[in-house]
């Protein structure tokens, strides 16, 4: 929907809503858990799906074409395309090389909160909110940086910052870790806006 020179900005902007929710939702959820208990929060989450359920219920699919493509055929065509497109394979590989280690932060954070940080659900929500806030800041800051820093350097710096955040979660105090998580959020959005736009342009 946008000209090719705006694809990177569009890719970053498309994740703004998700990261905005990541910035606000966990902090709000942590406060609600501490005030009203987990049962209320899970119940509220269940109620929030009623709108989606209603939309699915009233939605009517357009008429199917005469010979629709089967799922297995579509997957096979996609795999053939990836095999014939080395640039796409490289982008997917770089995405995996970032995503798999980066997921360790989300696994370690609850352990750190429950262990040396001793923060409880509200503190956990606020630390997750720091990650989300960093991603939102990244969407604003990155367009100003992209002309000065090469994509490969940006990907390397982002991976390094995220790696430091994973290590820091194991021993850093809460305030310092929160600042580091904001930087990790910026790194997260930088990586995915670069790789997403590279995929779109390829």
PDB file of C-alpha atoms in Angstrom:
ATOM      1  CA  UNK A   1       0.000   0.000   0.000  1.00  0.00           C
ATOM      2  CA  UNK A   2       2.991   2.352   0.263  1.00  0.00           C
ATOM      3  CA  UNK A   3       5.835   3.313  -2.128  1.00  0.00           C
ATOM      4  CA  UNK A   4       8.966   1.183  -1.747  1.00  0.00           C
ATOM      5  CA  UNK A   5      10.957   3.977  -0.070  1.00  0.00           C
ATOM      6  CA  UNK A   6       8.371   4.077   2.732  1.00  0.00           C
ATOM      7  CA  UNK A   7       8.236   0.302   3.334  1.00  0.00           C
ATOM      8  CA  UNK A   8      10.636   0.381   6.301  1.00  0.00           C
ATOM      9  CA  UNK A   9       8.629   3.122   8.020  1.00  0.00           C
ATOM     10  CA  UNK A  10       5.390   1.244   7.284  1.00  0.00           C
ATOM     11  CA  UNK A  11       6.841  -2.008   8.663  1.00  0.00           C
ATOM     12  CA  UNK A  12       7.851  -0.243  11.870  1.00  0.00           C
ATOM     13  CA  UNK A  13       4.534   1.597  12.135  1.00  0.00           C
ATOM     14  CA  UNK A  14       2.519  -1.601  11.689  1.00  0.00           C
ATOM     15  CA  UNK A  15       3.946  -2.915  14.949  1.00  0.00           C
ATOM     16  CA  UNK A  16       3.222   0.344  16.823  1.00  0.00           C
ATOM     17  CA  UNK A  17      -0.177  -0.882  18.068  1.00  0.00           C
ATOM     18  CA  UNK A  18       1.273  -4.169  19.324  1.00  0.00           C
ATOM     19  CA  UNK A  19       4.155  -2.466  21.094  1.00  0.00           C
ATOM     20  CA  UNK A  20       1.889   0.246  22.456  1.00  0.00           C
ATOM     21  CA  UNK A  21      -0.179  -2.533  23.990  1.00  0.00           C
ATOM     22  CA  UNK A  22       3.035  -4.156  25.254  1.00  0.00           C
ATOM     23  CA  UNK A  23       3.978  -0.883  26.930  1.00  0.00           C
ATOM     24  CA  UNK A  24       0.608  -0.315  28.642  1.00  0.00           C
ATOM     25  CA  UNK A  25      -0.940  -3.781  29.030  1.00  0.00           C
ATOM     26  CA  UNK A  26       1.596  -5.579  31.271  1.00  0.00           C
ATOM     27  CA  UNK A  27       1.866  -2.652  33.683  1.00  0.00           C
ATOM     28  CA  UNK A  28      -1.918  -2.344  33.889  1.00  0.00           C
ATOM     29  CA  UNK A  29      -2.247  -6.141  34.238  1.00  0.00           C
ATOM     30  CA  UNK A  30       0.314  -6.217  37.053  1.00  0.00           C
ATOM     31  CA  UNK A  31      -1.560  -3.513  38.964  1.00  0.00           C
ATOM     32  CA  UNK A  32      -4.892  -5.314  38.476  1.00  0.00           C
ATOM     33  CA  UNK A  33      -3.420  -8.654  39.628  1.00  0.00           C
ATOM     34  CA  UNK A  34      -2.035  -7.059  42.777  1.00  0.00           C
ATOM     35  CA  UNK A  35      -5.314  -5.194  43.522  1.00  0.00           C
ATOM     36  CA  UNK A  36      -7.998  -7.686  42.400  1.00  0.00           C
ATOM     37  CA  UNK A  37      -6.211 -11.030  42.003  1.00  0.00           C
ATOM     38  CA  UNK A  38      -5.422 -13.222  38.990  1.00  0.00           C
ATOM     39  CA  UNK A  39      -8.971 -14.663  38.667  1.00  0.00           C
ATOM     40  CA  UNK A  40     -10.397 -11.212  37.889  1.00  0.00           C
ATOM     41  CA  UNK A  41      -7.679 -10.517  35.283  1.00  0.00           C
ATOM     42  CA  UNK A  42      -8.178 -13.883  33.560  1.00  0.00           C
ATOM     43  CA  UNK A  43     -11.932 -13.279  33.577  1.00  0.00           C
ATOM     44  CA  UNK A  44     -11.460  -9.819  32.059  1.00  0.00           C
ATOM     45  CA  UNK A  45      -9.228 -11.337  29.393  1.00  0.00           C
ATOM     46  CA  UNK A  46     -11.918 -13.917  28.554  1.00  0.00           C
ATOM     47  CA  UNK A  47     -14.573 -11.189  28.283  1.00  0.00           C
ATOM     48  CA  UNK A  48     -12.314  -9.200  25.945  1.00  0.00           C
ATOM     49  CA  UNK A  49     -12.563 -12.041  23.414  1.00  0.00           C
ATOM     50  CA  UNK A  50     -16.340 -11.717  23.156  1.00  0.00           C
ATOM     51  CA  UNK A  51     -15.977  -8.918  20.585  1.00  0.00           C
ATOM     52  CA  UNK A  52     -13.724 -11.101  18.441  1.00  0.00           C
ATOM     53  CA  UNK A  53     -16.085 -14.061  18.803  1.00  0.00           C
ATOM     54  CA  UNK A  54     -19.026 -11.879  17.731  1.00  0.00           C
ATOM     55  CA  UNK A  55     -17.102 -10.564  14.705  1.00  0.00           C
ATOM     56  CA  UNK A  56     -16.260 -14.133  13.622  1.00  0.00           C
ATOM     57  CA  UNK A  57     -19.879 -15.212  14.159  1.00  0.00           C
ATOM     58  CA  UNK A  58     -21.408 -12.462  11.975  1.00  0.00           C
ATOM     59  CA  UNK A  59     -18.689 -12.527   9.303  1.00  0.00           C
ATOM     60  CA  UNK A  60     -19.681 -14.045   5.984  1.00  0.00           C
ATOM     61  CA  UNK A  61     -16.958 -15.333   3.690  1.00  0.00           C
ATOM     62  CA  UNK A  62     -17.055 -14.302   0.014  1.00  0.00           C
ATOM     63  CA  UNK A  63     -17.967 -17.062  -2.438  1.00  0.00           C
ATOM     64  CA  UNK A  64     -15.129 -19.525  -3.017  1.00  0.00           C
ATOM     65  CA  UNK A  65     -13.546 -19.587  -6.490  1.00  0.00           C
ATOM     66  CA  UNK A  66     -14.249 -22.593  -8.685  1.00  0.00           C
ATOM     67  CA  UNK A  67     -10.892 -24.252  -7.964  1.00  0.00           C
ATOM     68  CA  UNK A  68      -9.483 -22.949  -4.653  1.00  0.00           C
ATOM     69  CA  UNK A  69      -5.839 -23.676  -3.838  1.00  0.00           C
ATOM     70  CA  UNK A  70      -5.495 -26.380  -1.209  1.00  0.00           C
ATOM     71  CA  UNK A  71      -3.436 -25.694   1.913  1.00  0.00           C
ATOM     72  CA  UNK A  72      -0.886 -28.423   1.153  1.00  0.00           C
ATOM     73  CA  UNK A  73      -0.396 -27.087  -2.390  1.00  0.00           C
ATOM     74  CA  UNK A  74       0.049 -23.535  -1.087  1.00  0.00           C
ATOM     75  CA  UNK A  75       2.672 -24.672   1.483  1.00  0.00           C
ATOM     76  CA  UNK A  76       4.516 -26.658  -1.191  1.00  0.00           C
ATOM     77  CA  UNK A  77       4.542 -23.620  -3.501  1.00  0.00           C
ATOM     78  CA  UNK A  78       5.892 -21.472  -0.659  1.00  0.00           C
ATOM     79  CA  UNK A  79       8.661 -23.977   0.092  1.00  0.00           C
ATOM     80  CA  UNK A  80       9.599 -24.145  -3.614  1.00  0.00           C
ATOM     81  CA  UNK A  81       9.799 -20.348  -3.682  1.00  0.00           C
ATOM     82  CA  UNK A  82      12.078 -20.258  -0.610  1.00  0.00           C
ATOM     83  CA  UNK A  83      14.342 -22.942  -2.109  1.00  0.00           C
ATOM     84  CA  UNK A  84      14.694 -20.831  -5.277  1.00  0.00           C
ATOM     85  CA  UNK A  85      15.243 -17.518  -3.430  1.00  0.00           C
ATOM     86  CA  UNK A  86      18.560 -17.387  -1.531  1.00  0.00           C
ATOM     87  CA  UNK A  87      17.961 -13.799  -0.324  1.00  0.00           C
ATOM     88  CA  UNK A  88      14.670 -14.842   1.304  1.00  0.00           C
ATOM     89  CA  UNK A  89      16.460 -17.776   2.980  1.00  0.00           C
ATOM     90  CA  UNK A  90      19.118 -15.416   4.367  1.00  0.00           C
ATOM     91  CA  UNK A  91      16.481 -13.043   5.763  1.00  0.00           C
ATOM     92  CA  UNK A  92      14.586 -15.930   7.398  1.00  0.00           C
ATOM     93  CA  UNK A  93      17.838 -17.313   8.824  1.00  0.00           C
ATOM     94  CA  UNK A  94      18.824 -13.935  10.281  1.00  0.00           C
ATOM     95  CA  UNK A  95      15.357 -13.614  11.787  1.00  0.00           C
ATOM     96  CA  UNK A  96      15.715 -17.033  13.445  1.00  0.00           C
ATOM     97  CA  UNK A  97      19.243 -16.196  14.678  1.00  0.00           C
ATOM     98  CA  UNK A  98      17.803 -13.171  16.493  1.00  0.00           C
ATOM     99  CA  UNK A  99      14.421 -14.561  17.569  1.00  0.00           C
ATOM    100  CA  UNK A 100      15.505 -17.832  19.167  1.00  0.00           C
ATOM    101  CA  UNK A 101      18.131 -16.373  21.563  1.00  0.00           C
ATOM    102  CA  UNK A 102      16.021 -13.230  22.175  1.00  0.00           C
ATOM    103  CA  UNK A 103      13.137 -15.348  23.456  1.00  0.00           C
ATOM    104  CA  UNK A 104      15.377 -16.252  26.422  1.00  0.00           C
ATOM    105  CA  UNK A 105      14.726 -12.779  27.858  1.00  0.00           C
ATOM    106  CA  UNK A 106      10.984 -13.419  28.052  1.00  0.00           C
ATOM    107  CA  UNK A 107      11.663 -16.799  29.698  1.00  0.00           C
ATOM    108  CA  UNK A 108      14.181 -15.414  32.231  1.00  0.00           C
ATOM    109  CA  UNK A 109      12.354 -12.246  33.253  1.00  0.00           C
ATOM    110  CA  UNK A 110       9.727 -13.943  35.480  1.00  0.00           C
ATOM    111  CA  UNK A 111      12.496 -15.939  37.180  1.00  0.00           C
ATOM    112  CA  UNK A 112      14.507 -12.756  37.815  1.00  0.00           C
ATOM    113  CA  UNK A 113      11.426 -10.914  39.130  1.00  0.00           C
ATOM    114  CA  UNK A 114      10.621 -13.804  41.466  1.00  0.00           C
ATOM    115  CA  UNK A 115      14.287 -14.261  42.453  1.00  0.00           C
ATOM    116  CA  UNK A 116      16.822 -11.512  43.075  1.00  0.00           C
ATOM    117  CA  UNK A 117      14.520  -8.600  42.115  1.00  0.00           C
ATOM    118  CA  UNK A 118      11.609  -9.621  44.416  1.00  0.00           C
ATOM    119  CA  UNK A 119       9.181  -7.311  42.611  1.00  0.00           C
ATOM    120  CA  UNK A 120       5.906  -9.233  42.303  1.00  0.00           C
ATOM    121  CA  UNK A 121       3.334  -8.972  39.526  1.00  0.00           C
ATOM    122  CA  UNK A 122       3.301  -5.156  39.338  1.00  0.00           C
ATOM    123  CA  UNK A 123       7.082  -4.987  38.972  1.00  0.00           C
ATOM    124  CA  UNK A 124       6.998  -7.701  36.310  1.00  0.00           C
ATOM    125  CA  UNK A 125       4.356  -5.735  34.419  1.00  0.00           C
ATOM    126  CA  UNK A 126       6.443  -2.565  34.616  1.00  0.00           C
ATOM    127  CA  UNK A 127       9.563  -4.332  33.300  1.00  0.00           C
ATOM    128  CA  UNK A 128       7.581  -5.734  30.370  1.00  0.00           C
ATOM    129  CA  UNK A 129       6.180  -2.239  29.842  1.00  0.00           C
ATOM    130  CA  UNK A 130       9.765  -0.927  29.597  1.00  0.00           C
ATOM    131  CA  UNK A 131      10.373  -3.336  26.698  1.00  0.00           C
ATOM    132  CA  UNK A 132       7.193  -2.189  24.966  1.00  0.00           C
ATOM    133  CA  UNK A 133       7.975   1.488  25.580  1.00  0.00           C
ATOM    134  CA  UNK A 134      11.419   0.983  24.038  1.00  0.00           C
ATOM    135  CA  UNK A 135       9.829  -0.464  20.911  1.00  0.00           C
ATOM    136  CA  UNK A 136       7.489   2.528  20.627  1.00  0.00           C
ATOM    137  CA  UNK A 137      10.444   4.923  21.090  1.00  0.00           C
ATOM    138  CA  UNK A 138      12.304   2.947  18.426  1.00  0.00           C
ATOM    139  CA  UNK A 139       9.539   3.537  15.875  1.00  0.00           C
ATOM    140  CA  UNK A 140       9.970   7.292  16.430  1.00  0.00           C
ATOM    141  CA  UNK A 141      13.797   7.367  16.573  1.00  0.00           C
ATOM    142  CA  UNK A 142      14.809   4.847  13.887  1.00  0.00           C
ATOM    143  CA  UNK A 143      13.782   6.872  10.798  1.00  0.00           C
ATOM    144  CA  UNK A 144      16.255   9.567  11.933  1.00  0.00           C
ATOM    145  CA  UNK A 145      19.060   6.998  12.307  1.00  0.00           C
ATOM    146  CA  UNK A 146      18.547   4.809   9.234  1.00  0.00           C
ATOM    147  CA  UNK A 147      20.432   7.062   6.803  1.00  0.00           C
ATOM    148  CA  UNK A 148      23.508   7.263   9.071  1.00  0.00           C
ATOM    149  CA  UNK A 149      23.853   3.619  10.173  1.00  0.00           C
ATOM    150  CA  UNK A 150      24.104   0.685   7.746  1.00  0.00           C
ATOM    151  CA  UNK A 151      21.523  -2.079   8.184  1.00  0.00           C
ATOM    152  CA  UNK A 152      24.124  -4.754   8.979  1.00  0.00           C
ATOM    153  CA  UNK A 153      25.685  -2.575  11.686  1.00  0.00           C
ATOM    154  CA  UNK A 154      22.248  -1.818  13.130  1.00  0.00           C
ATOM    155  CA  UNK A 155      21.394  -5.551  13.243  1.00  0.00           C
ATOM    156  CA  UNK A 156      24.712  -6.339  14.964  1.00  0.00           C
ATOM    157  CA  UNK A 157      24.268  -3.539  17.531  1.00  0.00           C
ATOM    158  CA  UNK A 158      20.680  -4.604  18.202  1.00  0.00           C
ATOM    159  CA  UNK A 159      21.715  -8.208  18.794  1.00  0.00           C
ATOM    160  CA  UNK A 160      24.497  -7.070  21.144  1.00  0.00           C
ATOM    161  CA  UNK A 161      22.173  -4.812  23.168  1.00  0.00           C
ATOM    162  CA  UNK A 162      19.569  -7.559  23.462  1.00  0.00           C
ATOM    163  CA  UNK A 163      22.254 -10.014  24.546  1.00  0.00           C
ATOM    164  CA  UNK A 164      23.427  -7.600  27.263  1.00  0.00           C
ATOM    165  CA  UNK A 165      19.796  -7.253  28.432  1.00  0.00           C
ATOM    166  CA  UNK A 166      19.488 -11.050  28.737  1.00  0.00           C
ATOM    167  CA  UNK A 167      22.692 -11.197  30.820  1.00  0.00           C
ATOM    168  CA  UNK A 168      21.634  -8.161  32.869  1.00  0.00           C
ATOM    169  CA  UNK A 169      18.312  -9.753  33.791  1.00  0.00           C
ATOM    170  CA  UNK A 170      20.274 -12.284  35.842  1.00  0.00           C
ATOM    171  CA  UNK A 171      21.881  -9.868  38.313  1.00  0.00           C
ATOM    172  CA  UNK A 172      21.104  -6.172  37.682  1.00  0.00           C
ATOM    173  CA  UNK A 173      18.911  -4.111  40.055  1.00  0.00           C
ATOM    174  CA  UNK A 174      15.417  -3.235  38.867  1.00  0.00           C
ATOM    175  CA  UNK A 175      15.975   0.432  37.894  1.00  0.00           C
ATOM    176  CA  UNK A 176      19.099  -0.301  35.820  1.00  0.00           C
ATOM    177  CA  UNK A 177      17.406  -3.315  34.222  1.00  0.00           C
ATOM    178  CA  UNK A 178      14.367  -1.205  33.280  1.00  0.00           C
ATOM    179  CA  UNK A 179      16.619   1.260  31.407  1.00  0.00           C
ATOM    180  CA  UNK A 180      18.370  -1.634  29.671  1.00  0.00           C
ATOM    181  CA  UNK A 181      14.995  -3.137  28.707  1.00  0.00           C
ATOM    182  CA  UNK A 182      13.978   0.151  27.062  1.00  0.00           C
ATOM    183  CA  UNK A 183      17.147  -0.124  24.929  1.00  0.00           C
ATOM    184  CA  UNK A 184      16.333  -3.788  24.254  1.00  0.00           C
ATOM    185  CA  UNK A 185      12.863  -2.748  23.046  1.00  0.00           C
ATOM    186  CA  UNK A 186      14.461  -0.269  20.625  1.00  0.00           C
ATOM    187  CA  UNK A 187      16.777  -3.071  19.440  1.00  0.00           C
ATOM    188  CA  UNK A 188      13.830  -5.432  18.982  1.00  0.00           C
ATOM    189  CA  UNK A 189      11.899  -3.021  16.753  1.00  0.00           C
ATOM    190  CA  UNK A 190      15.069  -2.038  14.841  1.00  0.00           C
ATOM    191  CA  UNK A 191      15.780  -5.671  13.992  1.00  0.00           C
ATOM    192  CA  UNK A 192      12.267  -6.489  12.887  1.00  0.00           C
ATOM    193  CA  UNK A 193      11.666  -3.300  10.917  1.00  0.00           C
ATOM    194  CA  UNK A 194      14.910  -3.911   8.978  1.00  0.00           C
ATOM    195  CA  UNK A 195      14.228  -7.601   8.344  1.00  0.00           C
ATOM    196  CA  UNK A 196      10.527  -7.087   7.623  1.00  0.00           C
ATOM    197  CA  UNK A 197      11.209  -4.306   5.105  1.00  0.00           C
ATOM    198  CA  UNK A 198      14.011  -6.362   3.527  1.00  0.00           C
ATOM    199  CA  UNK A 199      11.557  -9.248   3.102  1.00  0.00           C
ATOM    200  CA  UNK A 200       8.901  -6.959   1.596  1.00  0.00           C
ATOM    201  CA  UNK A 201      11.366  -5.353  -0.814  1.00  0.00           C
ATOM    202  CA  UNK A 202      12.841  -8.731  -1.818  1.00  0.00           C
TER     203      UNK A 202
END
